[in-house]
Coordinates of C-alpha atoms in Angstrom, one line a residue:
M5 CA 16.2 -25.6 -7.8
K6 CA 13.6 -22.9 -5.8
D7 CA 14.7 -19.2 -5.8
S8 CA 15.5 -17.7 -2.8
N9 CA 13.2 -14.9 -2.8
S10 CA 10.1 -16.1 -4.3
D11 CA 7.3 -16.5 -2.1
F12 CA 6.6 -14.8 1.7
R13 CA 8.6 -17.6 4.1
D14 CA 11.9 -16.9 2.0
F15 CA 11.3 -13.4 2.4
L16 CA 11.3 -13.5 6.2
S17 CA 13.9 -15.8 5.9
M18 CA 16.2 -12.9 4.4
L19 CA 15.0 -10.2 6.5
Q20 CA 16.4 -12.8 9.4
S21 CA 19.7 -13.0 7.9
E22 CA 19.7 -9.0 7.3
G23 CA 18.6 -8.7 11.3
E24 CA 15.5 -7.7 10.2
L25 CA 13.0 -10.1 12.0
L26 CA 12.2 -10.6 15.2
R27 CA 10.8 -13.9 16.7
I28 CA 8.6 -13.7 19.4
K29 CA 7.8 -17.2 21.2
Q30 CA 5.3 -16.3 24.0
D31 CA 2.4 -17.4 23.7
V32 CA 0.0 -14.0 22.5
S33 CA -3.7 -13.3 22.2
A34 CA -5.0 -12.5 18.8
E35 CA -7.4 -9.6 20.6
F36 CA -5.1 -6.6 20.9
E37 CA -2.0 -8.3 22.4
L38 CA -0.4 -9.2 19.3
A39 CA -1.1 -5.7 17.8
A40 CA 0.2 -3.8 20.9
V41 CA 3.5 -5.7 20.4
T42 CA 3.5 -5.0 17.1
A43 CA 2.8 -1.4 17.3
K44 CA 6.3 -1.0 19.6
L45 CA 8.2 -2.4 16.8
D46 CA 5.9 0.3 14.4
G47 CA 9.0 1.5 11.9
K48 CA 11.4 -1.2 12.9
Q49 CA 11.8 -4.9 12.6
A50 CA 9.3 -7.2 11.3
V51 CA 8.2 -9.6 13.7
L52 CA 7.3 -13.3 13.5
F53 CA 4.7 -14.5 16.4
E54 CA 5.5 -18.6 16.9
K55 CA 2.5 -19.0 19.2
V56 CA -1.2 -17.6 19.2
R57 CA -3.8 -18.5 21.3
K58 CA -6.2 -20.8 19.6
S59 CA -4.3 -21.4 16.6
K60 CA -2.2 -23.4 15.0
I61 CA -0.3 -21.0 12.5
K62 CA 2.1 -18.2 13.0
V63 CA 1.8 -14.5 12.4
A64 CA 4.0 -12.2 10.6
C65 CA 3.7 -8.4 10.7
N66 CA 5.6 -5.4 10.1
V67 CA 6.9 -6.9 7.1
V68 CA 7.4 -4.1 4.7
G69 CA 7.2 -1.7 7.4
T70 CA 10.2 0.5 6.5
P71 CA 11.7 1.8 3.2
K72 CA 14.5 -0.6 3.2
K73 CA 12.2 -3.5 3.7
F74 CA 10.1 -2.5 1.3
Y75 CA 12.9 -1.8 -1.4
L76 CA 14.4 -5.4 -0.5
A77 CA 11.1 -7.0 -1.3
I78 CA 11.2 -5.8 -5.1
A79 CA 15.0 -5.2 -5.5
G80 CA 15.9 -8.9 -6.3
S81 CA 19.9 -8.6 -6.7
R82 CA 19.9 -4.6 -7.3
K83 CA 21.7 -2.4 -4.8
V84 CA 20.9 0.8 -3.8
G85 CA 24.4 2.5 -3.8
Q86 CA 24.1 6.3 -3.3
M87 CA 20.4 6.5 -4.6
D88 CA 17.7 7.6 -2.1
I89 CA 15.7 4.9 -0.8
R90 CA 12.4 6.2 -1.9
K91 CA 14.2 7.2 -5.5
A92 CA 15.2 3.8 -5.9
I93 CA 12.0 2.4 -4.8
H94 CA 10.1 4.6 -7.5
S95 CA 12.9 3.5 -9.8
R96 CA 12.4 0.0 -9.6
I97 CA 8.7 0.1 -10.0
A98 CA 9.1 2.2 -13.2
E99 CA 11.3 -0.6 -14.5
A100 CA 9.0 -3.0 -13.6
L101 CA 6.3 -1.4 -15.5
S102 CA 8.4 -1.2 -18.4
R103 CA 9.1 -5.3 -18.5
L104 CA 5.4 -6.5 -18.2
A105 CA 5.5 -10.1 -18.6
E106 CA 2.6 -13.0 -18.0
P107 CA 3.4 -15.1 -15.4
A108 CA 4.1 -18.9 -15.6
K109 CA 1.3 -21.1 -14.8
A110 CA 1.6 -24.1 -12.1
Q111 CA 2.0 -27.6 -13.8
G112 CA 1.2 -29.4 -10.5
G113 CA -0.6 -28.8 -7.5
A114 CA 0.0 -25.9 -5.5
P115 CA 1.8 -26.1 -1.4
F116 CA -1.3 -24.3 -0.4
E117 CA -3.5 -27.1 -1.0
N118 CA -2.0 -29.5 1.2
N119 CA -4.4 -28.7 4.1
S120 CA -8.1 -27.5 3.9
S121 CA -10.8 -26.4 6.5
R122 CA -14.3 -24.5 6.2
N123 CA -14.0 -22.7 9.5
L124 CA -12.5 -19.0 9.5
Q125 CA -11.7 -19.5 13.4
D126 CA -8.9 -21.4 12.3
L127 CA -7.1 -18.2 11.2
P128 CA -5.7 -16.2 13.9
I129 CA -7.8 -13.0 12.5
V130 CA -6.5 -10.2 15.2
T131 CA -8.9 -7.9 16.7
H132 CA -6.4 -4.6 16.5
F133 CA -8.5 -1.6 18.6
E134 CA -10.5 -1.2 21.4
K135 CA -13.7 0.3 19.3
D136 CA -13.2 -2.0 16.1
A137 CA -16.6 -3.9 15.1
G138 CA -14.4 -6.9 15.8
P139 CA -11.3 -9.2 13.6
F140 CA -10.5 -8.0 10.8
V141 CA -8.3 -9.5 7.8
T142 CA -6.3 -6.8 6.6
S143 CA -3.4 -8.1 4.3
S144 CA -6.1 -10.0 2.1
V145 CA -5.3 -9.7 -1.8
V146 CA -8.8 -10.1 -3.3
F147 CA -8.4 -11.8 -6.9
A148 CA -11.9 -12.2 -9.0
K149 CA -12.9 -12.4 -12.6
D150 CA -13.4 -8.7 -14.4
Q151 CA -16.5 -10.2 -16.7
E152 CA -16.5 -6.6 -18.3
K153 CA -12.9 -6.6 -19.5
G154 CA -12.2 -10.6 -19.7
N155 CA -9.5 -10.8 -17.3
Q156 CA -8.8 -10.8 -13.6
N157 CA -8.2 -8.2 -10.9
Q158 CA -6.4 -7.9 -7.8
S159 CA -6.6 -5.7 -5.1
T160 CA -6.3 -5.8 -1.3
H161 CA -9.9 -4.9 1.1
R162 CA -10.2 -5.6 5.0
L163 CA -12.5 -8.5 5.7
L164 CA -14.2 -8.4 9.0
R165 CA -14.9 -11.6 10.2
L166 CA -18.5 -12.4 11.3
D167 CA -18.8 -16.3 12.1
D168 CA -17.5 -19.6 10.9
R169 CA -18.1 -18.8 7.5
H170 CA -18.7 -15.1 6.6
M171 CA -17.0 -12.1 6.5
V172 CA -17.8 -8.7 5.3
I173 CA -15.8 -7.0 2.7
R174 CA -15.0 -3.5 2.3
M175 CA -15.0 -2.6 -1.4
V176 CA -14.8 1.3 -2.3
E177 CA -17.2 2.9 -4.7
G178 CA -16.3 3.0 -8.4
R179 CA -12.7 1.0 -7.6
H180 CA -11.7 -2.3 -9.6
L181 CA -13.2 -5.0 -7.4
H182 CA -16.3 -2.5 -6.7
K183 CA -16.7 -3.0 -10.6
C184 CA -16.7 -6.5 -10.5
F185 CA -19.0 -7.0 -7.7
T186 CA -21.9 -4.4 -9.2
Y187 CA -21.6 -6.5 -12.9
A188 CA -22.2 -9.6 -11.2
R189 CA -24.8 -8.3 -9.3
D190 CA -26.4 -6.5 -12.2
H191 CA -26.4 -9.5 -13.8
G192 CA -28.1 -11.1 -10.6
E193 CA -24.8 -13.0 -9.7
D194 CA -22.8 -13.7 -7.1
L195 CA -19.2 -12.7 -7.7
K196 CA -16.8 -15.7 -6.7
V197 CA -13.4 -14.7 -5.7
A198 CA -10.5 -16.2 -4.3
I199 CA -8.4 -14.5 -1.4
A200 CA -4.5 -14.6 -0.6
I201 CA -3.0 -14.4 2.8
G202 CA 0.7 -14.4 2.9
V203 CA 1.9 -13.4 -0.1
H204 CA 5.6 -12.2 -1.6
P205 CA 5.6 -8.5 -0.6
A206 CA 6.0 -8.0 -4.3
V207 CA 2.2 -9.4 -4.9
S208 CA 0.9 -6.9 -2.7
I209 CA 2.7 -4.0 -3.6
A210 CA 1.4 -5.1 -7.2
A211 CA -2.2 -4.7 -5.8
A212 CA -1.9 -2.1 -4.2
Y213 CA -0.4 -0.1 -7.4
Q214 CA -4.3 1.3 -8.6
A215 CA -3.0 0.0 -12.1
A216 CA -5.8 1.2 -15.2
Y217 CA -9.0 -0.8 -14.9
G218 CA -8.3 -4.1 -16.7
V219 CA -4.5 -4.0 -16.5
D220 CA -3.8 -7.6 -14.5
E221 CA -1.7 -6.7 -11.4
M222 CA 0.1 -10.1 -11.7
L223 CA 1.8 -8.9 -14.6
I224 CA 3.6 -6.0 -12.5
A225 CA 4.0 -8.6 -9.8
N226 CA 5.4 -11.0 -11.9
S227 CA 7.8 -8.3 -13.6
L228 CA 8.7 -6.9 -9.7
L229 CA 9.5 -10.5 -8.8
D230 CA 11.9 -10.6 -11.8
G231 CA 9.9 -13.2 -14.1
K232 CA 9.5 -15.5 -10.7
L233 CA 6.0 -15.7 -10.0
V234 CA 3.6 -18.7 -10.6
L235 CA 0.1 -19.1 -10.8
A236 CA -2.0 -21.8 -9.9
K237 CA -5.6 -22.4 -10.3
A238 CA -7.9 -22.5 -7.5
N239 CA -10.6 -25.4 -7.5
Y240 CA -13.5 -23.5 -6.6
S241 CA -13.6 -20.2 -8.5
Q242 CA -11.2 -21.2 -11.0
L243 CA -9.0 -18.0 -10.2
Y244 CA -5.6 -18.1 -10.7
V245 CA -3.3 -17.3 -7.4
P246 CA 0.0 -16.9 -6.8
S247 CA 1.1 -20.9 -6.0
H248 CA 3.5 -19.7 -2.9
A249 CA 0.4 -18.1 -1.0
E250 CA 0.3 -19.4 2.6
I251 CA -3.1 -19.4 2.7
V252 CA -6.1 -19.3 -0.2
L253 CA -9.5 -18.2 1.0
E254 CA -12.7 -19.2 -1.8
G255 CA -16.0 -18.1 -1.8
R256 CA -18.5 -15.5 -3.4
I257 CA -19.6 -12.3 -2.5
I258 CA -23.0 -12.2 -2.0
K259 CA -25.3 -10.1 -4.6
D260 CA -27.8 -8.9 -1.8
R261 CA -26.6 -9.3 1.5
T262 CA -24.8 -6.7 3.6
Q263 CA -24.0 -5.9 7.1
E264 CA -22.4 -3.2 9.0
E265 CA -18.6 -2.8 9.5
W266 CA -15.9 -0.2 10.6
M267 CA -12.5 -0.4 11.7
V268 CA -9.4 1.8 12.1
E269 CA -7.9 2.9 8.5
M270 CA -4.6 4.8 7.5
L271 CA -5.3 7.9 9.2
R272 CA -5.4 6.2 12.5
T273 CA -8.9 6.8 12.9
Y274 CA -12.0 4.5 12.7
D275 CA -13.5 4.9 9.5
F276 CA -17.4 5.9 9.8
K277 CA -19.8 3.0 9.9
R278 CA -21.4 1.4 6.4
K279 CA -22.9 -1.8 5.2
Q280 CA -20.7 -3.5 3.0
P281 CA -21.2 -6.8 1.1
V282 CA -21.0 -10.0 2.9
F283 CA -18.3 -13.1 1.8
E284 CA -19.7 -16.5 2.6
L285 CA -16.7 -18.8 2.5
E286 CA -16.3 -22.3 0.6
R287 CA -13.4 -23.7 1.5
I288 CA -9.6 -22.3 3.4
R289 CA -6.9 -24.2 2.0
F290 CA -3.2 -23.5 3.5
R291 CA 0.3 -24.6 3.5
D292 CA 2.1 -27.1 5.7
N293 CA 3.5 -24.6 9.1
A294 CA 1.2 -21.8 7.3
I295 CA 2.1 -18.5 7.9
Y296 CA -0.4 -15.8 8.2
H297 CA 0.8 -12.0 7.5
D298 CA -1.3 -9.5 9.5
I299 CA -1.1 -5.6 8.9
L300 CA -1.5 -3.3 11.7
P301 CA -3.5 -0.6 10.6
G302 CA -2.8 3.2 10.1
H303 CA 0.8 2.1 11.0
A304 CA 4.2 2.1 8.9
E305 CA 3.6 -0.9 7.2
H306 CA -0.1 0.0 6.1
R307 CA 0.8 3.3 5.1
L308 CA 3.9 2.1 3.2
L309 CA 2.3 -0.8 1.4
M310 CA -0.8 2.0 0.0
G311 CA 1.8 4.8 -0.2
L312 CA 4.8 4.1 -2.0
P313 CA 3.2 2.7 -4.8
V314 CA 0.8 5.5 -5.4
E315 CA 4.5 7.8 -4.8
A316 CA 6.0 6.1 -7.9
K317 CA 3.3 6.4 -10.1
M318 CA 2.3 10.3 -8.8
F319 CA 6.2 10.9 -9.8
D320 CA 5.7 9.4 -13.3
Y321 CA 2.5 11.3 -13.9
I322 CA 3.7 14.3 -12.9
K323 CA 7.3 14.1 -15.0
N324 CA 5.2 13.7 -17.7
V325 CA 3.8 17.0 -17.4
V326 CA 6.7 19.1 -15.8
P327 CA 9.7 16.9 -17.4
T328 CA 12.0 18.5 -14.5
T329 CA 10.3 17.0 -11.4
Q330 CA 12.9 16.0 -9.3
A331 CA 11.2 13.6 -6.6
V332 CA 7.5 13.3 -5.4
H333 CA 6.9 12.0 -1.4
L334 CA 3.8 11.4 0.5
T335 CA 4.1 12.9 3.8
D336 CA 3.8 10.5 7.5
G337 CA 1.9 13.9 8.6
G338 CA -0.6 12.9 5.7
S339 CA -0.4 9.3 6.7
N340 CA 1.6 8.8 3.3
W341 CA -2.0 9.0 1.7
L342 CA -3.7 13.0 1.9
V343 CA -0.5 15.5 1.6
A344 CA 2.3 15.2 -0.9
V345 CA 5.5 17.4 -1.7
I346 CA 6.7 17.7 -5.2
Q347 CA 10.3 19.0 -5.8
I348 CA 10.9 20.3 -9.3
K349 CA 13.8 22.2 -11.1
K350 CA 11.9 25.2 -12.2
R351 CA 12.3 26.6 -15.3
L352 CA 9.1 28.8 -16.2
E353 CA 6.3 30.5 -13.6
G354 CA 3.5 28.3 -14.0
E355 CA 4.7 24.9 -13.9
P356 CA 4.7 24.5 -10.1
K357 CA 0.5 24.9 -11.2
N358 CA 1.0 22.7 -13.8
A359 CA 2.4 20.3 -11.0
L360 CA -0.3 20.5 -8.6
M361 CA -2.6 19.7 -10.9
A362 CA -0.9 16.7 -12.4
A363 CA -0.8 15.3 -8.8
F364 CA -4.4 15.7 -8.0
S365 CA -5.3 13.8 -11.1
A366 CA -2.7 11.3 -10.5
H367 CA -4.0 10.4 -7.0
P368 CA -7.8 11.0 -6.5
S369 CA -7.3 10.7 -2.7
L370 CA -5.0 13.5 -2.5
K371 CA -6.2 16.7 -0.3
M372 CA -3.5 18.7 -0.2
A373 CA 0.0 19.0 -2.3
T374 CA 3.1 21.4 -2.0
V375 CA 5.9 22.0 -4.8
V376 CA 9.2 23.2 -3.9
D377 CA 12.7 24.0 -5.3
N378 CA 15.3 21.4 -5.6
D379 CA 17.6 23.2 -2.9
I380 CA 14.7 22.3 -0.7
D381 CA 14.7 19.1 1.1
L382 CA 11.2 17.6 0.2
T383 CA 11.3 14.8 3.0
D384 CA 12.2 17.4 5.5
P385 CA 8.7 19.2 7.2
V386 CA 10.6 22.0 8.5
A387 CA 12.7 22.8 5.3
V388 CA 9.1 22.5 3.4
E389 CA 7.4 24.9 5.7
Y390 CA 10.5 27.2 5.3
A391 CA 9.5 27.2 1.9
I392 CA 6.0 28.1 2.3
A393 CA 7.1 31.4 4.5
T394 CA 9.7 32.7 2.5
R395 CA 8.9 31.8 -1.2
C396 CA 5.3 32.0 -1.0
Q397 CA 2.3 34.5 -1.4
A398 CA -0.9 33.0 -0.5
D399 CA -3.2 35.1 -2.6
R400 CA -1.2 34.4 -5.6
D401 CA 0.3 30.9 -4.8
F402 CA -2.6 29.1 -3.2
I403 CA -4.8 27.1 -5.2
I404 CA -8.1 25.8 -3.6
M405 CA -10.7 23.5 -5.0
P406 CA -13.9 23.2 -3.6
N407 CA -16.3 20.3 -3.4
A408 CA -13.3 17.9 -5.3
K409 CA -13.4 14.0 -5.0
G410 CA -11.4 13.3 -2.1
S411 CA -10.8 10.3 0.1
S412 CA -13.4 8.3 2.0
L413 CA -10.8 8.3 4.7
D414 CA -10.4 11.9 6.0
P415 CA -12.9 12.2 8.7
S416 CA -13.6 15.9 8.0
S417 CA -14.6 15.7 4.7
D418 CA -18.0 14.5 3.2
Q419 CA -17.4 11.0 3.3
V420 CA -20.7 9.7 2.0
N421 CA -20.4 12.0 -1.3
L422 CA -16.6 11.7 -1.3
L423 CA -16.5 15.6 -1.2
T424 CA -13.6 17.5 -0.1
T425 CA -11.5 21.2 -0.7
K426 CA -8.1 20.6 -2.0
V427 CA -5.3 22.6 -1.6
G428 CA -2.3 23.1 -3.9
I429 CA 0.8 25.5 -3.0
D430 CA 3.3 26.7 -4.9
A431 CA 6.3 27.7 -2.8
T432 CA 8.6 28.2 -5.3
A433 CA 11.3 30.9 -5.8
S434 CA 9.8 33.7 -8.0
L435 CA 11.8 33.6 -11.6
L436 CA 10.5 37.5 -12.0
K437 CA 12.5 38.4 -8.5
A438 CA 16.6 38.2 -8.2
K439 CA 17.6 34.6 -7.2
E440 CA 19.9 36.1 -5.1
G441 CA 16.9 37.0 -2.8
F442 CA 16.2 33.2 -2.0
E443 CA 19.7 32.0 -2.1
I444 CA 20.1 30.2 1.3
A445 CA 23.1 30.9 2.9
R446 CA 26.3 28.9 3.1
I447 CA 29.5 28.5 5.0
P448 CA 32.5 27.2 3.5
G449 CA 33.7 24.3 4.5
E450 CA 30.6 23.5 7.2
E451 CA 30.3 20.0 5.7
K452 CA 33.7 19.1 6.2
T453 CA 34.3 20.4 9.8
R454 CA 34.4 17.8 12.2
L455 CA 33.3 19.4 16.2
S456 CA 35.7 16.3 17.7
D457 CA 38.2 18.0 16.4
Y458 CA 37.7 20.9 18.6
V459 CA 36.5 20.0 21.7

């Protein structure tokens, strides 16, 4: 019997049963209109566009655009209970990482083998913003053989459609797919890849986790799916991809051909123009009544898919350095990527600075981090600002690190050399002063008082 939440369309059905999916039957254009409607639903319901102009394929957006939907994707039968939703996500990812297991391999044909094409125009690839270089695939999980380590690598990359058979693929220099590509190129070869679109969100989350080089992210995905992930071998590339994928593209990244590309990224600013390698399509395969997944760049689904797995990774890393770490939060103002707040139960002077150094090590793109006490709500920017204002002296509590490796997305940085200045802030109360001086005043009974009893 097929599991009720083991692929992309099953997850959409679950969202519908939860009242979290909006179906739009009106005909929409993949050029700007679809993105505009999705933007209106940012941080709200998922949306399924049932009729997209010039395509026979439906498009789903905003699929895990809230922490609740994100948790539903990896929770299985688990309930949040009284736990904060972000802590529940961190806990679930940590649990999955502790129980890695190989996915099963499909014995028969995969559903995506039912249909095929050799024309990228058959896909409803979306043009999102007015100054984008063109239509971009934004939800793709790219699979490649890591010849150096001997296993597969999976990661998420944007692809700009150029024509019927070619796309430009953005690979961050030094990241895992780029290593696979440079290894192949240095040996005079193109890199064969398979690209999955419309996978269960747990697969996308695993691909975004930034596991250590050589770790197969599908083990993480399988664990997040409680061992229900099944892989199928793609014919051309001989790579194993999720058998449930709605759409699978196979081809090669050409070793000696590049093209300029740019688009809006997580910060909702345009990434700068750069030449990137070109992907050449061999074949598209897709399920009956396939559903394409589009992620609106810079909006909630994009930021949460990238940020929450890294947030969980940071929490584990920092907690190993400062065991009393309570929580880690990548802020909305930092696009869930550049700015973090770390909550600790401080025992010793110096612990906040150790936590800061651990945070910057765990997440190299991080630009600014603040450490607060456990009586400060780290998700409330006003509370964090209050901690900086009342518990911090800049001359002793600010750490400034110039010329550190940073994010290529930050327009204020040296984007070519990936250099930025990082700032760490210790906004915890000094243990060398009387704690009463930092106590936040409370009114007895305020929490239980209901204004409706008096007016």
